[in-house]
Structures are given as structure tokens and as C-alpha cells.
Amino acid sequence: MRHESIYDQLAAIKQIGSIEDYITSFECLIAQVPRIPDEQYFSYFTQGLKNEIRARIRSLHVAHPLSRGRMMNVARAIDVKISGRNKIWQGRGEFRGDRSQVVHRPISTVIKRTSPSASGLLRSQLPQSPPFHPPPKNPSLDSFLATDGLD
């Protein structure tokens, strides 16, 4: 069995699950490297991120270079923002999954016409859904991503 160097492992690490799992794994690996220049650190860290997070971090870093700690905090904030956007609002006061896991449920009531001459369904015969209420905005997260005030 071939033993990979720590640098090979850093280059190969990928975010599969949560950003927290990725950061924990990355920090365990990077702790084994005695010294690493900031740009190389940035490159290793961002290379393994999910595409959308990586693109946003890189564009922010070009505009305003990020410290190591800030880069991780911004990655967390972007992940939260992306995760919230991918949630499906069910209108019952909670989120139910993401867009890739849409579950189609059969209508549990049978809809019948009131007379043979009726050409359409009466509104009262349709199953009623609760009104849609979108989740509240998170202004502190939006302003965090728009400003350069965290270190």
C-alpha cells in the first residue's frame, strides 16, 4: 500500500458533506505541516471546497485578501447561505429537505364532481394547503458577506 505525503492528502481532500466536516479534516491535515505560505494555504483550502463556495471565496479573496480564520468563517457563512437557498419551504413553519430530494405525496382525499353536468371542480373539493410564508431574511449574514469587517 502506497503512503501519500501530507501534501498529496491536502491536494486530494474534497468537501463531500458539511463545511464543518471539511474544515475539521483540513485542519487535521494542515496541522501536520510545519510552515506553509498563506497563498499555498489558501490554494489547498479552496481547492477542495464545493464549486459554488470555492468560486465565492476566490472572488472575495481577489477583492480583499482573507486571513486564514476569516476565510474559514466566510466559507461557513456562504455554506449557510447556500444551504438556506436550497431548502424547500413547506409552508408549515419548517424546512423539509432540499431541491434534490423532493418527495411527491399522493393526494389523500378523493375529489368527486357534484353532478354529471359539472365541467370543473369546486374549490371546496380541492385539498387546502396552508398559506405560503417564506422564511425570514438573515440581514446579518447578508451584510457579513457584503462587508469586510470580520477577522
PDB file of C-alpha atoms in Angstrom:
ATOM      1  CA  MET A   1       0.000   0.000   0.000  1.00  0.00           C
ATOM      2  CA  ARG A   2       1.356   3.394  -1.003  1.00  0.00           C
ATOM      3  CA  HIS A   3       1.660   6.024   1.705  1.00  0.00           C
ATOM      4  CA  GLU A   4       0.686   9.502   0.447  1.00  0.00           C
ATOM      5  CA  SER A   5       2.547  12.545   1.645  1.00  0.00           C
ATOM      6  CA  ILE A   6       0.687  15.128   3.676  1.00  0.00           C
ATOM      7  CA  TYR A   7       0.846  17.462   0.657  1.00  0.00           C
ATOM      8  CA  ASP A   8      -0.807  14.830  -1.546  1.00  0.00           C
ATOM      9  CA  GLN A   9      -3.532  14.443   1.069  1.00  0.00           C
ATOM     10  CA  LEU A  10      -4.057  18.216   1.235  1.00  0.00           C
ATOM     11  CA  ALA A  11      -4.330  18.368  -2.541  1.00  0.00           C
ATOM     12  CA  ALA A  12      -6.800  15.463  -2.585  1.00  0.00           C
ATOM     13  CA  ILE A  13      -9.179  16.457   0.223  1.00  0.00           C
ATOM     14  CA  LYS A  14     -12.706  17.297  -1.012  1.00  0.00           C
ATOM     15  CA  GLN A  15     -15.800  18.679   0.664  1.00  0.00           C
ATOM     16  CA  ILE A  16     -18.377  15.916   0.427  1.00  0.00           C
ATOM     17  CA  GLY A  17     -20.598  16.722   3.398  1.00  0.00           C
ATOM     18  CA  SER A  18     -20.830  19.743   5.641  1.00  0.00           C
ATOM     19  CA  ILE A  19     -18.392  22.618   5.657  1.00  0.00           C
ATOM     20  CA  GLU A  20     -17.624  21.832   9.305  1.00  0.00           C
ATOM     21  CA  ASP A  21     -16.538  18.277   8.433  1.00  0.00           C
ATOM     22  CA  TYR A  22     -14.336  19.636   5.654  1.00  0.00           C
ATOM     23  CA  ILE A  23     -12.738  22.295   7.875  1.00  0.00           C
ATOM     24  CA  THR A  24     -12.082  19.739  10.628  1.00  0.00           C
ATOM     25  CA  SER A  25     -10.414  17.336   8.191  1.00  0.00           C
ATOM     26  CA  PHE A  26      -8.434  20.147   6.580  1.00  0.00           C
ATOM     27  CA  GLU A  27      -7.214  21.463   9.943  1.00  0.00           C
ATOM     28  CA  CYS A  28      -6.089  17.964  10.992  1.00  0.00           C
ATOM     29  CA  LEU A  29      -4.003  17.702   7.832  1.00  0.00           C
ATOM     30  CA  ILE A  30      -2.643  21.251   7.827  1.00  0.00           C
ATOM     31  CA  ALA A  31      -1.547  20.905  11.470  1.00  0.00           C
ATOM     32  CA  GLN A  32       0.990  18.324  10.268  1.00  0.00           C
ATOM     33  CA  VAL A  33       2.716  20.873   8.009  1.00  0.00           C
ATOM     34  CA  PRO A  34       5.356  22.914   9.876  1.00  0.00           C
ATOM     35  CA  ARG A  35       5.036  26.132   7.856  1.00  0.00           C
ATOM     36  CA  ILE A  36       3.054  26.970   4.781  1.00  0.00           C
ATOM     37  CA  PRO A  37       2.783  30.326   2.979  1.00  0.00           C
ATOM     38  CA  ASP A  38      -0.646  31.976   3.094  1.00  0.00           C
ATOM     39  CA  GLU A  39      -1.246  31.678  -0.652  1.00  0.00           C
ATOM     40  CA  GLN A  40      -0.429  27.962  -0.623  1.00  0.00           C
ATOM     41  CA  TYR A  41      -2.716  27.514   2.404  1.00  0.00           C
ATOM     42  CA  PHE A  42      -5.464  29.403   0.577  1.00  0.00           C
ATOM     43  CA  SER A  43      -4.987  27.246  -2.511  1.00  0.00           C
ATOM     44  CA  TYR A  44      -5.134  23.953  -0.589  1.00  0.00           C
ATOM     45  CA  PHE A  45      -8.186  25.059   1.398  1.00  0.00           C
ATOM     46  CA  THR A  46     -10.226  26.360  -1.518  1.00  0.00           C
ATOM     47  CA  GLN A  47      -9.339  23.577  -3.959  1.00  0.00           C
ATOM     48  CA  GLY A  48     -11.358  21.020  -2.007  1.00  0.00           C
ATOM     49  CA  LEU A  49     -14.446  23.173  -1.417  1.00  0.00           C
ATOM     50  CA  LYS A  50     -17.724  22.654  -3.256  1.00  0.00           C
ATOM     51  CA  ASN A  51     -17.693  24.611  -6.526  1.00  0.00           C
ATOM     52  CA  GLU A  52     -20.027  27.442  -5.512  1.00  0.00           C
ATOM     53  CA  ILE A  53     -18.284  28.054  -2.195  1.00  0.00           C
ATOM     54  CA  ARG A  54     -14.847  27.926  -3.855  1.00  0.00           C
ATOM     55  CA  ALA A  55     -15.857  30.447  -6.536  1.00  0.00           C
ATOM     56  CA  ARG A  56     -17.231  32.925  -3.998  1.00  0.00           C
ATOM     57  CA  ILE A  57     -14.247  32.604  -1.655  1.00  0.00           C
ATOM     58  CA  ARG A  58     -11.812  33.135  -4.526  1.00  0.00           C
ATOM     59  CA  SER A  59     -13.639  36.218  -5.804  1.00  0.00           C
ATOM     60  CA  LEU A  60     -13.749  37.705  -2.292  1.00  0.00           C
ATOM     61  CA  HIS A  61     -10.060  36.917  -1.778  1.00  0.00           C
ATOM     62  CA  VAL A  62      -9.098  38.664  -5.018  1.00  0.00           C
ATOM     63  CA  ALA A  63     -11.008  41.802  -3.980  1.00  0.00           C
ATOM     64  CA  HIS A  64      -9.868  41.747  -0.332  1.00  0.00           C
ATOM     65  CA  PRO A  65      -7.272  39.166   0.742  1.00  0.00           C
ATOM     66  CA  LEU A  66      -8.689  36.984   3.508  1.00  0.00           C
ATOM     67  CA  SER A  67      -6.832  35.841   6.597  1.00  0.00           C
ATOM     68  CA  ARG A  68      -6.910  32.099   7.306  1.00  0.00           C
ATOM     69  CA  GLY A  69      -9.513  32.416  10.048  1.00  0.00           C
ATOM     70  CA  ARG A  70     -11.672  34.817   8.091  1.00  0.00           C
ATOM     71  CA  MET A  71     -11.524  32.562   5.039  1.00  0.00           C
ATOM     72  CA  MET A  72     -12.961  29.682   7.075  1.00  0.00           C
ATOM     73  CA  ASN A  73     -15.638  31.899   8.622  1.00  0.00           C
ATOM     74  CA  VAL A  74     -16.638  33.233   5.215  1.00  0.00           C
ATOM     75  CA  ALA A  75     -16.796  29.654   3.875  1.00  0.00           C
ATOM     76  CA  ARG A  76     -19.126  28.768   6.759  1.00  0.00           C
ATOM     77  CA  ALA A  77     -21.325  31.801   6.073  1.00  0.00           C
ATOM     78  CA  ILE A  78     -21.510  31.057   2.346  1.00  0.00           C
ATOM     79  CA  ASP A  79     -22.396  27.436   3.109  1.00  0.00           C
ATOM     80  CA  VAL A  80     -25.221  28.575   5.408  1.00  0.00           C
ATOM     81  CA  LYS A  81     -26.493  30.959   2.745  1.00  0.00           C
ATOM     82  CA  ILE A  82     -26.352  28.296   0.016  1.00  0.00           C
ATOM     83  CA  SER A  83     -27.947  25.671   2.258  1.00  0.00           C
ATOM     84  CA  GLY A  84     -30.812  28.013   3.121  1.00  0.00           C
ATOM     85  CA  ARG A  85     -31.416  28.798  -0.522  1.00  0.00           C
ATOM     86  CA  ASN A  86     -31.589  25.097  -1.402  1.00  0.00           C
ATOM     87  CA  LYS A  87     -34.228  24.321   1.213  1.00  0.00           C
ATOM     88  CA  ILE A  88     -37.823  23.796   0.222  1.00  0.00           C
ATOM     89  CA  TRP A  89     -40.274  25.780   2.258  1.00  0.00           C
ATOM     90  CA  GLN A  90     -43.303  23.662   3.038  1.00  0.00           C
ATOM     91  CA  GLY A  91     -45.442  26.468   4.499  1.00  0.00           C
ATOM     92  CA  ARG A  92     -45.824  24.731   7.861  1.00  0.00           C
ATOM     93  CA  GLY A  93     -43.191  26.643   9.765  1.00  0.00           C
ATOM     94  CA  GLU A  94     -40.275  24.343   8.933  1.00  0.00           C
ATOM     95  CA  PHE A  95     -37.998  23.255   6.114  1.00  0.00           C
ATOM     96  CA  ARG A  96     -38.306  19.822   4.536  1.00  0.00           C
ATOM     97  CA  GLY A  97     -35.223  18.728   2.596  1.00  0.00           C
ATOM     98  CA  ASP A  98     -33.540  20.291  -0.376  1.00  0.00           C
ATOM     99  CA  ARG A  99     -34.420  20.592  -4.050  1.00  0.00           C
ATOM    100  CA  SER A 100     -32.603  17.399  -4.930  1.00  0.00           C
ATOM    101  CA  GLN A 101     -34.780  15.408  -2.549  1.00  0.00           C
ATOM    102  CA  VAL A 102     -38.301  16.488  -3.480  1.00  0.00           C
ATOM    103  CA  VAL A 103     -40.875  13.978  -2.324  1.00  0.00           C
ATOM    104  CA  HIS A 104     -44.163  13.844  -4.183  1.00  0.00           C
ATOM    105  CA  ARG A 105     -47.012  12.785  -1.921  1.00  0.00           C
ATOM    106  CA  PRO A 106     -50.311  11.470  -3.277  1.00  0.00           C
ATOM    107  CA  ILE A 107     -53.439  13.449  -2.513  1.00  0.00           C
ATOM    108  CA  SER A 108     -55.120  11.659   0.357  1.00  0.00           C
ATOM    109  CA  THR A 109     -58.655  12.779  -0.466  1.00  0.00           C
ATOM    110  CA  VAL A 110     -60.754  11.713  -3.404  1.00  0.00           C
ATOM    111  CA  ILE A 111     -62.188  14.570  -5.454  1.00  0.00           C
ATOM    112  CA  LYS A 112     -65.672  13.945  -6.827  1.00  0.00           C
ATOM    113  CA  ARG A 113     -67.884  16.033  -9.055  1.00  0.00           C
ATOM    114  CA  THR A 114     -71.142  17.153  -7.512  1.00  0.00           C
ATOM    115  CA  SER A 115     -73.146  16.473 -10.648  1.00  0.00           C
ATOM    116  CA  PRO A 116     -72.568  14.860 -14.037  1.00  0.00           C
ATOM    117  CA  SER A 117     -73.046  18.254 -15.730  1.00  0.00           C
ATOM    118  CA  ALA A 118     -70.340  19.993 -13.717  1.00  0.00           C
ATOM    119  CA  SER A 119     -67.443  20.764 -16.000  1.00  0.00           C
ATOM    120  CA  GLY A 120     -64.864  21.545 -13.321  1.00  0.00           C
ATOM    121  CA  LEU A 121     -64.066  21.021  -9.713  1.00  0.00           C
ATOM    122  CA  LEU A 122     -65.441  23.174  -6.970  1.00  0.00           C
ATOM    123  CA  ARG A 123     -62.780  24.995  -4.970  1.00  0.00           C
ATOM    124  CA  SER A 124     -64.147  23.447  -1.782  1.00  0.00           C
ATOM    125  CA  GLN A 125     -63.384  19.990  -3.173  1.00  0.00           C
ATOM    126  CA  LEU A 126     -59.671  20.656  -3.617  1.00  0.00           C
ATOM    127  CA  PRO A 127     -57.315  19.829  -0.778  1.00  0.00           C
ATOM    128  CA  GLN A 128     -56.362  23.018   1.025  1.00  0.00           C
ATOM    129  CA  SER A 129     -52.744  23.908   1.702  1.00  0.00           C
ATOM    130  CA  PRO A 130     -51.687  26.311   4.394  1.00  0.00           C
ATOM    131  CA  PRO A 131     -50.648  29.736   3.071  1.00  0.00           C
ATOM    132  CA  PHE A 132     -47.037  30.116   1.974  1.00  0.00           C
ATOM    133  CA  HIS A 133     -44.850  32.123   4.340  1.00  0.00           C
ATOM    134  CA  PRO A 134     -41.217  32.447   3.209  1.00  0.00           C
ATOM    135  CA  PRO A 135     -38.506  32.128   5.828  1.00  0.00           C
ATOM    136  CA  PRO A 136     -37.257  35.379   7.333  1.00  0.00           C
ATOM    137  CA  LYS A 137     -34.240  37.064   5.747  1.00  0.00           C
ATOM    138  CA  ASN A 138     -30.989  36.992   7.652  1.00  0.00           C
ATOM    139  CA  PRO A 139     -29.719  40.572   7.304  1.00  0.00           C
ATOM    140  CA  SER A 140     -26.672  39.970   9.496  1.00  0.00           C
ATOM    141  CA  LEU A 141     -25.456  37.167   7.203  1.00  0.00           C
ATOM    142  CA  ASP A 142     -26.111  39.219   4.068  1.00  0.00           C
ATOM    143  CA  SER A 143     -24.236  42.206   5.482  1.00  0.00           C
ATOM    144  CA  PHE A 144     -21.433  39.906   6.672  1.00  0.00           C
ATOM    145  CA  LEU A 145     -20.945  38.633   3.137  1.00  0.00           C
ATOM    146  CA  ALA A 146     -21.149  42.155   1.711  1.00  0.00           C
ATOM    147  CA  THR A 147     -18.630  43.782   4.062  1.00  0.00           C
ATOM    148  CA  ASP A 148     -15.065  43.287   5.102  1.00  0.00           C
ATOM    149  CA  GLY A 149     -15.442  43.672   8.866  1.00  0.00           C
ATOM    150  CA  LEU A 150     -14.643  40.254  10.379  1.00  0.00           C
ATOM    151  CA  ASP A 151     -11.269  38.898  11.424  1.00  0.00           C
TER     152      ASP A 151
END
